Tab-separated table of C-alpha atoms in Angstrom:
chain	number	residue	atom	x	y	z
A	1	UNK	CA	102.934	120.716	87.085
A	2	UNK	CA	101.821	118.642	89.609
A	3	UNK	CA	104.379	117.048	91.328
A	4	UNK	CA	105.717	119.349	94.139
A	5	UNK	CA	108.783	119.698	95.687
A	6	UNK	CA	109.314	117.846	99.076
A	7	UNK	CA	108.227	120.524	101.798
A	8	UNK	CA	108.975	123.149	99.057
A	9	UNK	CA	104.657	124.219	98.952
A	10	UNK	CA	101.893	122.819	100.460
A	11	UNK	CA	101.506	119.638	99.123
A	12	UNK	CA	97.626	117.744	98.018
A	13	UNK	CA	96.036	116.262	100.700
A	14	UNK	CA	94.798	112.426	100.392
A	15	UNK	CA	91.194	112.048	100.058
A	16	UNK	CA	89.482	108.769	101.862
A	17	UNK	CA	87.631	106.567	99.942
A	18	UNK	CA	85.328	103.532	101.581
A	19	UNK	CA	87.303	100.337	100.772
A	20	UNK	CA	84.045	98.306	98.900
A	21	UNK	CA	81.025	97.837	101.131
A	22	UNK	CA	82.388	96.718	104.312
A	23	UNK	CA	81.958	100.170	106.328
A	24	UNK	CA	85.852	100.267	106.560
A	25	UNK	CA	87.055	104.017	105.115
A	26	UNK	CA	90.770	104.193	104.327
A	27	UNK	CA	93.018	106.479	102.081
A	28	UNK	CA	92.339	106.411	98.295
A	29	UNK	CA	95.994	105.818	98.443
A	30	UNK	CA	98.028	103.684	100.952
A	31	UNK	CA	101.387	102.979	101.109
A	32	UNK	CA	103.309	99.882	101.298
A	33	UNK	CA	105.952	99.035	103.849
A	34	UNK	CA	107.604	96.079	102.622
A	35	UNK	CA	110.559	97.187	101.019
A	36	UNK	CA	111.451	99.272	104.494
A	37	UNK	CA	112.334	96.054	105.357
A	38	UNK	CA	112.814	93.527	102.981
A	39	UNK	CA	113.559	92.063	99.851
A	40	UNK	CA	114.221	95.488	97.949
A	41	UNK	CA	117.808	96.020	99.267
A	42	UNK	CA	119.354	97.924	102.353
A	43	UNK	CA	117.213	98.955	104.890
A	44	UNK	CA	117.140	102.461	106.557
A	45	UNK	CA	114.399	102.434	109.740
A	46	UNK	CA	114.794	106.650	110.749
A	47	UNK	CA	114.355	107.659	106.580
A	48	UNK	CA	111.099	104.918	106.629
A	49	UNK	CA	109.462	106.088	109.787
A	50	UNK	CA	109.798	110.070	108.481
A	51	UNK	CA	108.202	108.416	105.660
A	52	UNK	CA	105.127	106.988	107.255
A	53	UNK	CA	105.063	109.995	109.205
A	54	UNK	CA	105.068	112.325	105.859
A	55	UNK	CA	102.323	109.873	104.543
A	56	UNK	CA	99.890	110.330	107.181
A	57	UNK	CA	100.400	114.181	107.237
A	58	UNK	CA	99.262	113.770	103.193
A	59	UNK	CA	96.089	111.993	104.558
A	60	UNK	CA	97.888	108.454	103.298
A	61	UNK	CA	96.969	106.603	106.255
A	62	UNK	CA	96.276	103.140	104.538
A	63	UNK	CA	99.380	100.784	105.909
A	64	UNK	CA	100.042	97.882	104.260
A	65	UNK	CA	102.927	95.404	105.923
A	66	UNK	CA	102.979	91.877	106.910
A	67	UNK	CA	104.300	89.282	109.426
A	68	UNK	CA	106.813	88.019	107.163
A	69	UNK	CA	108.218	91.035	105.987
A	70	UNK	CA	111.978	91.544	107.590
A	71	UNK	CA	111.274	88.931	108.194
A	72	UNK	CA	109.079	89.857	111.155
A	73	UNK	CA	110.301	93.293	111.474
A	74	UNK	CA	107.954	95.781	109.205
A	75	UNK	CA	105.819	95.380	111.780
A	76	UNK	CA	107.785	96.588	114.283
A	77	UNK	CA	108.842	99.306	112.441
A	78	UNK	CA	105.200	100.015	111.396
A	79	UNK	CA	104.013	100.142	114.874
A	80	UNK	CA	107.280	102.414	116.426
A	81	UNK	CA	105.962	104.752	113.351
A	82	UNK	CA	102.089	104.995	114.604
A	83	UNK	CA	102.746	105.077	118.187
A	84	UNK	CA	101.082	108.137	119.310
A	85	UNK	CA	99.557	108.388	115.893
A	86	UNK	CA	97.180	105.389	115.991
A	87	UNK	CA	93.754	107.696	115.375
A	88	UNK	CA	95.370	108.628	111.956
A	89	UNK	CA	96.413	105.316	110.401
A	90	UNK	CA	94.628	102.519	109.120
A	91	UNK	CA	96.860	99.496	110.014
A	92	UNK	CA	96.893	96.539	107.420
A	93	UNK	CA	98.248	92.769	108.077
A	94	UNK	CA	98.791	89.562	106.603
A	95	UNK	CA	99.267	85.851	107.834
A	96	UNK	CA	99.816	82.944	106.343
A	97	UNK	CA	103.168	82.721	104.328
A	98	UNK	CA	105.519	81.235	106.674
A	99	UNK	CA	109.165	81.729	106.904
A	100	UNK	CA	111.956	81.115	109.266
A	101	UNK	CA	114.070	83.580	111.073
A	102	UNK	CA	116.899	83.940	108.157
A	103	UNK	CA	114.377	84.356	105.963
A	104	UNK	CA	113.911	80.979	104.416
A	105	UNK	CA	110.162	80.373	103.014
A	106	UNK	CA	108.763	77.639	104.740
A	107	UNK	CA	105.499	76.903	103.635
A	108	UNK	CA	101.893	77.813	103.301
A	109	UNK	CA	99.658	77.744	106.634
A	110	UNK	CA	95.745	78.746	107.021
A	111	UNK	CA	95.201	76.190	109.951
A	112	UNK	CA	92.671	77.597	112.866
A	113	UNK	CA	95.491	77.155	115.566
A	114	UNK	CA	98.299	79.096	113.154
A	115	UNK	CA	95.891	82.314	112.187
A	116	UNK	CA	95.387	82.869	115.881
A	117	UNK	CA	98.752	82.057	116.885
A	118	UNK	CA	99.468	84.464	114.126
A	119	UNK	CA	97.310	87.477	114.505
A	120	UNK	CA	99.140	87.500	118.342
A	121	UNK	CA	102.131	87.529	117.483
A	122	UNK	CA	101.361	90.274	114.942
A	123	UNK	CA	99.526	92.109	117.649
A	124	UNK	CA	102.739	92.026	119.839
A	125	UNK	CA	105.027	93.259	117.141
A	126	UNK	CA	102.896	96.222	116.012
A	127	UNK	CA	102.556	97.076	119.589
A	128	UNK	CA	98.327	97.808	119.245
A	129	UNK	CA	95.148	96.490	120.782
A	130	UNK	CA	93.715	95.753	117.121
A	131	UNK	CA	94.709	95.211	113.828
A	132	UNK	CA	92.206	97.243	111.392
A	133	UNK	CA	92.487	94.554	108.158
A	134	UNK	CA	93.894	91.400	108.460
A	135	UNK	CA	94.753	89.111	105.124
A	136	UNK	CA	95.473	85.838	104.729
A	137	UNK	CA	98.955	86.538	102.424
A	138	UNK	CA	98.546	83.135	100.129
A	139	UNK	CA	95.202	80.692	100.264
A	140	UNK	CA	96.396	77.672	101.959
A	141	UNK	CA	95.652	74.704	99.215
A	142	UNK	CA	95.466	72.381	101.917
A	143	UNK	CA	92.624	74.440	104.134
A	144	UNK	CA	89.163	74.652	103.357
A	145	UNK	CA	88.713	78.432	102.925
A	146	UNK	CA	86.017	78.048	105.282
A	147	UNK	CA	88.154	77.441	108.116
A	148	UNK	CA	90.732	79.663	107.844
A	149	UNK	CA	88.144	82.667	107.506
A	150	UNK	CA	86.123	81.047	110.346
A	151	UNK	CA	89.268	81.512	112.827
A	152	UNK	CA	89.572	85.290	111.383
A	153	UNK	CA	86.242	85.861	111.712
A	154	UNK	CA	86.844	84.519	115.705
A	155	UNK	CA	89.219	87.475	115.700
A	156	UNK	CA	86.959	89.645	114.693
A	157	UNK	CA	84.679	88.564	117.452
A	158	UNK	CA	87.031	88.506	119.641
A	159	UNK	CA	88.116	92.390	119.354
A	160	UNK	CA	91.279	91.783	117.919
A	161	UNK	CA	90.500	92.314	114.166
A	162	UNK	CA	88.043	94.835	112.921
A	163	UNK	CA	87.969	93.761	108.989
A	164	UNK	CA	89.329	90.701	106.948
A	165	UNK	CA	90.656	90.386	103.868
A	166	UNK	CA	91.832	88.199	101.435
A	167	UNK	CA	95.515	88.146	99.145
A	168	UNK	CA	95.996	86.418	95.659
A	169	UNK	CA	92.760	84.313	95.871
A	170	UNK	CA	90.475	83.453	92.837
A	171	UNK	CA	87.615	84.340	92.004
A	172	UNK	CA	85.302	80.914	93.041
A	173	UNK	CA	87.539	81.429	96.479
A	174	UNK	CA	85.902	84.786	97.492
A	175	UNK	CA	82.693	83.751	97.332
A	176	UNK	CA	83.094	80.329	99.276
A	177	UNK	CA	84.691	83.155	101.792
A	178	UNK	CA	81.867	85.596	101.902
A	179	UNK	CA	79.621	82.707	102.549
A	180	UNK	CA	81.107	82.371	105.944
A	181	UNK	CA	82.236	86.350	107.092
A	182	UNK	CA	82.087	89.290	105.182
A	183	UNK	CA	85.222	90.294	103.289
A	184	UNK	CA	86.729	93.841	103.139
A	185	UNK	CA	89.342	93.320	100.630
A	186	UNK	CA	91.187	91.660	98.230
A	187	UNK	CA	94.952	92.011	97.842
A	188	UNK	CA	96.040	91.797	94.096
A	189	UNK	CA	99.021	92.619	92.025
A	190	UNK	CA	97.423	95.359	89.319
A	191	UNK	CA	99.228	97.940	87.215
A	192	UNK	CA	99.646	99.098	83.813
A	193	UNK	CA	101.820	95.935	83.387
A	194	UNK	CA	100.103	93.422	85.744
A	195	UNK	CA	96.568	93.396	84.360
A	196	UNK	CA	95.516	89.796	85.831
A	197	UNK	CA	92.406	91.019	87.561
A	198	UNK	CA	90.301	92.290	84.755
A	199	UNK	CA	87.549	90.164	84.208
A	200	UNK	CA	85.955	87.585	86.604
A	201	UNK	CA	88.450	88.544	89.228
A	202	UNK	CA	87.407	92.408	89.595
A	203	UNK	CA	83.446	91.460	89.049
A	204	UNK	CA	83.449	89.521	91.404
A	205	UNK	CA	84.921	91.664	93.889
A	206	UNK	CA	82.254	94.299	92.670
A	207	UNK	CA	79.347	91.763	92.815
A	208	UNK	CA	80.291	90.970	96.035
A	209	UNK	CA	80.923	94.572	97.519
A	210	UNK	CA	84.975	93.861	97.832
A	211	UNK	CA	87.361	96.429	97.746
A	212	UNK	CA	90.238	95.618	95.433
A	213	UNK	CA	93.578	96.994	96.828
A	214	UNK	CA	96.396	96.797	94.370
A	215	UNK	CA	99.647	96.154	95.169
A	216	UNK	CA	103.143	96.930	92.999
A	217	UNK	CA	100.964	99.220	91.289
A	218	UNK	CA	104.393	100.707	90.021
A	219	UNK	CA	105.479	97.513	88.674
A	220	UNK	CA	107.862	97.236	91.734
A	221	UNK	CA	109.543	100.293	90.722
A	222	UNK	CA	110.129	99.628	87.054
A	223	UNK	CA	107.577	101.877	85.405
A	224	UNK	CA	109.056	104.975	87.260
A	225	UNK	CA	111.391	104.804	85.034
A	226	UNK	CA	114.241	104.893	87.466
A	227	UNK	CA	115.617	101.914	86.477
A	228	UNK	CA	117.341	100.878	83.225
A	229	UNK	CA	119.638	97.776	84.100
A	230	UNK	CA	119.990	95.747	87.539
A	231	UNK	CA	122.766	97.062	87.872
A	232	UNK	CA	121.019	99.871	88.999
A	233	UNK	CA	119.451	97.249	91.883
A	234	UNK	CA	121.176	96.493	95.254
A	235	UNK	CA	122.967	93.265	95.068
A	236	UNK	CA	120.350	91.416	97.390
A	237	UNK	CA	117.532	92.773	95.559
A	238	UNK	CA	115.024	90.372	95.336
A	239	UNK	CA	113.813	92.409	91.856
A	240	UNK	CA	117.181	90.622	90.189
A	241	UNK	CA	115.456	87.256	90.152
A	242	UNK	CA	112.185	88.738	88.635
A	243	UNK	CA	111.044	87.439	85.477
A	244	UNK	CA	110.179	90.663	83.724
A	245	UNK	CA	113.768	92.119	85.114
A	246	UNK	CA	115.851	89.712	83.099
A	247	UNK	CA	117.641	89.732	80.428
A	248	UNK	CA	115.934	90.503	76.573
A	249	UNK	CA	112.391	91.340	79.220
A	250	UNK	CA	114.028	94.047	81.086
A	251	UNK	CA	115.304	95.679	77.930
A	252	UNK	CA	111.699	95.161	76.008
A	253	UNK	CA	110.132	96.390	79.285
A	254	UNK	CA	112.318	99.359	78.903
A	255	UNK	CA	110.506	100.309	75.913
A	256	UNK	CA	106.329	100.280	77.382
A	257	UNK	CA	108.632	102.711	80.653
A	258	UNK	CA	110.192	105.286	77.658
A	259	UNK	CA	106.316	105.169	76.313
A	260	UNK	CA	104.969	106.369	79.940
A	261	UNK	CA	107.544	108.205	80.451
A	262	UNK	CA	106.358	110.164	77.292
A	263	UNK	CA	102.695	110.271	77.846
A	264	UNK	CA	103.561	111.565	81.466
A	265	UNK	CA	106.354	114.206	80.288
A	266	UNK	CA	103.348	115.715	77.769
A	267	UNK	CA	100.871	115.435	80.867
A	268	UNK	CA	102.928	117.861	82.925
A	269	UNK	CA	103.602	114.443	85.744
A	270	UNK	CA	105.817	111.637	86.654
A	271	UNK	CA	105.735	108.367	85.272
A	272	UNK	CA	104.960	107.400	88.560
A	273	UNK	CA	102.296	109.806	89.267
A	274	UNK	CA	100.282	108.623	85.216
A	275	UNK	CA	100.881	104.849	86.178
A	276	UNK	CA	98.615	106.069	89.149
A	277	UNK	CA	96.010	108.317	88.120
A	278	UNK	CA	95.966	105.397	85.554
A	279	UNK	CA	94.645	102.708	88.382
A	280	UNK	CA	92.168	105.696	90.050
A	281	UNK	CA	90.688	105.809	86.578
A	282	UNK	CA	89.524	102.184	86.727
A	283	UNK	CA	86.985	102.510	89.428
A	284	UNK	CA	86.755	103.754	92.870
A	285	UNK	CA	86.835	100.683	94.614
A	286	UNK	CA	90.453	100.554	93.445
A	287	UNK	CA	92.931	101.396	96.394
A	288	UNK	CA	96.667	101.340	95.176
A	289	UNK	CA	98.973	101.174	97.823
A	290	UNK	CA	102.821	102.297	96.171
A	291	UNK	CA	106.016	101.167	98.110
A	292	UNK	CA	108.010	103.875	99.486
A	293	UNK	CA	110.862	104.333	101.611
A	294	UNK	CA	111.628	108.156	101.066
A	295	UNK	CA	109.313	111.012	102.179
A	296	UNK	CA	109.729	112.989	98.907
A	297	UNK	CA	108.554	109.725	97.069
A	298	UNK	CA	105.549	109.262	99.249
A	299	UNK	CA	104.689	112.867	98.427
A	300	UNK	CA	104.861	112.678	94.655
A	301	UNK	CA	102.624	109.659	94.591
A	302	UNK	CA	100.268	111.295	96.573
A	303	UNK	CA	100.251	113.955	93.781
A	304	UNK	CA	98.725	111.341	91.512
A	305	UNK	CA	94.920	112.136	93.718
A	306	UNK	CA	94.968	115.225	91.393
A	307	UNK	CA	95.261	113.856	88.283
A	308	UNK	CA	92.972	113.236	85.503
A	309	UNK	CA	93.539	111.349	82.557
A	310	UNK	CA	91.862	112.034	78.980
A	311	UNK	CA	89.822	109.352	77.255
A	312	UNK	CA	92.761	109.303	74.631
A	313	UNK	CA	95.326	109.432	77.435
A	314	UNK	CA	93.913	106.339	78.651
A	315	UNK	CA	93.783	104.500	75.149
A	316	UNK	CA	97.157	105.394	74.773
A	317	UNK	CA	98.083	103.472	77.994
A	318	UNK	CA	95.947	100.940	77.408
A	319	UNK	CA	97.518	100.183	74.439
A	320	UNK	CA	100.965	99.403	76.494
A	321	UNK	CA	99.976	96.351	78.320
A	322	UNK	CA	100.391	93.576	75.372
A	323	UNK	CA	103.856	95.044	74.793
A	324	UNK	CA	105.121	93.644	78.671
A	325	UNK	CA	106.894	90.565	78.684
A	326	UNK	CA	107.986	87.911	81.325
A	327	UNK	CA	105.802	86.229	84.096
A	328	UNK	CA	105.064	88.266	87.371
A	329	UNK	CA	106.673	85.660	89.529
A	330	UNK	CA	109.030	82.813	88.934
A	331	UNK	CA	107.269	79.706	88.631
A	332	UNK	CA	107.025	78.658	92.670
A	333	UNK	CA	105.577	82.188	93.129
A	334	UNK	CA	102.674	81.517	90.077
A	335	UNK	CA	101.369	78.893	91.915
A	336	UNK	CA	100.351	80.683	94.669
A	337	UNK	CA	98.646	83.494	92.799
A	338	UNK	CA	95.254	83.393	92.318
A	339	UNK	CA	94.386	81.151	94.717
């Protein structure tokens, strides 16, 4: 069996993986920070700090947050966690999505002056000299690529950034990008029910020597199978407005989770754990980076580095992915995917 109980024997350990051909290393598996903060109900800062802490002891040292998660918290809470651990964790950022202090959305913004006004303020919050990855959250429609990433690459320059990245942005996008600095990663929803990126999306991140870092990779908690109504969902949960969480959706997505849930139960793992070893199977340049706020959760993912799926195993999951139904976002949110 491979997931362990929490502290109950010595758990796997992490391995690193290099994140494309950039020269930046991180954690085949990171962990995202988001919901600590934000949009995925009640928030509980001591539990997610022992979490981060629990993470990096696992060798999960890839940290994914953003300025506008909280908003403009995570990053606080990110930084409180590393201080005093900043050798061990590889600190990820984003810019770009704007929002106002009760959490309103606001707008789009890639402008030179906002991604160094930006990357301070993110600096400030996180508490740290330099942030290892910075990402531009959303491509700004109304900013030449070109620009934006020619004000990150001035971070870069100027000591403040070490590696850039990129979120939601298509295909002809990354190359315009790479044409001006070089680009450590993309930022992508991808899971067993969010399979947008295969094709021209993932070859050209492979053509171009891109790591691909995939977030929700549990289909924001839904193929754990630890949901089966929103009832089950705080009442602020941002998850209750999600496409493939309402109505007939939820209860025909119900049926591709009972299918993992069976594939995993005959594997010996959590549903969790196969929709993992799933994404490790479909290349190495593939970095999925789980939301957790619970150190027992961030230790059963991490049991997913051990796992290796069968050729049928994978056919059989393969198979799932026409079954899912409803839209990743609602329709503001698909227009600023794939940028």
């Amino acid at each position: 069996m491979i997931c362990v109980e929490y502290r109950d024997a010595m758990p796997i350990r992490v391995p690193s993986r290099p994140l494309g051909r950039s020269g930046l290393t991180v954690s085949a598996l990171g962990l995202g920070c988001m919901g600590m903060s934000d949009f995925y109900g009640a928030a509980d800062d001591a539990r997610s700090i022992a979490a981060i802490h629990h993470a990096l002891e696992l060798g999960v040292t890839f940290l994914d947050t953003s300025d506008i998660y909280g908003p403009f918290t995570n990053e606080q809470l990110v930084g409180k966690a590393v201080a005093g651990r900043r050798d061990q964790a590889v600190v990820a950022t984003k810019f770009g999505i704007m929002r106002a202090p009760d959490g309103r959305a606001i707008g789009i913004n890639g402008r030179p002056d906002y991604v160094r006004q930006a990357c301070d303020a993110s600096l400030t919050r996180l508490g740290l000299d330099t942030i290892d990855l910075y990402y531009q959250h959303r491509v700004d429609p109304g900013v030449p690529i070109e620009e934006t990433v020619g004000a990150m690459a001035d971070l870069v320059h100027a000591g403040k950034v070490r590696y850039l990245g990129l979120s939601e942005a298509a295909p002809k996008t990354l190359r315009r990008a790479v044409a001006v600095h070089p680009i450590a990663a993309l930022q992508t929803e991808y899971s067993l029910w969010s399979r947008d990126p295969e094709g021209e999306l993932l070859a050209t991140c492979r053509d171009l020597g891109i790591g691909f870092v995939a977030y929700s990779p549990l289909g924001r908690g839904f193929l754990t199978g630890r949901y089966r109504s929103l009832e089950d969902l705080d009442a602020g949960d941002w998850r209750r407005t999600n496409p493939r969480f309402q109505g007939e959706n939820f209860q025909k997505n119900l049926d591709v989770v009972a299918e993992v849930q069976k594939i995993a139960a005959a594997k010996g793992c959590t549903p969790a754990q196969l929709a993992l070893a799933w994404l490790f199977a479909q290349g190495d340049d593939i970095v999925p980076i789980p939301g957790s706020t619970r150190a027992e959760r961030v230790e059963e993912n991490a049991g997913a580095a051990a796992i290796t799926l069968s050729r049928e195993e994978l056919a059989a999951l393969e198979a799932l992915a026409p079954q899912v139904v409803g839209e990743r976002y609602m329709e503001g949110g698909m227009k600023l995917v794939n940028g």
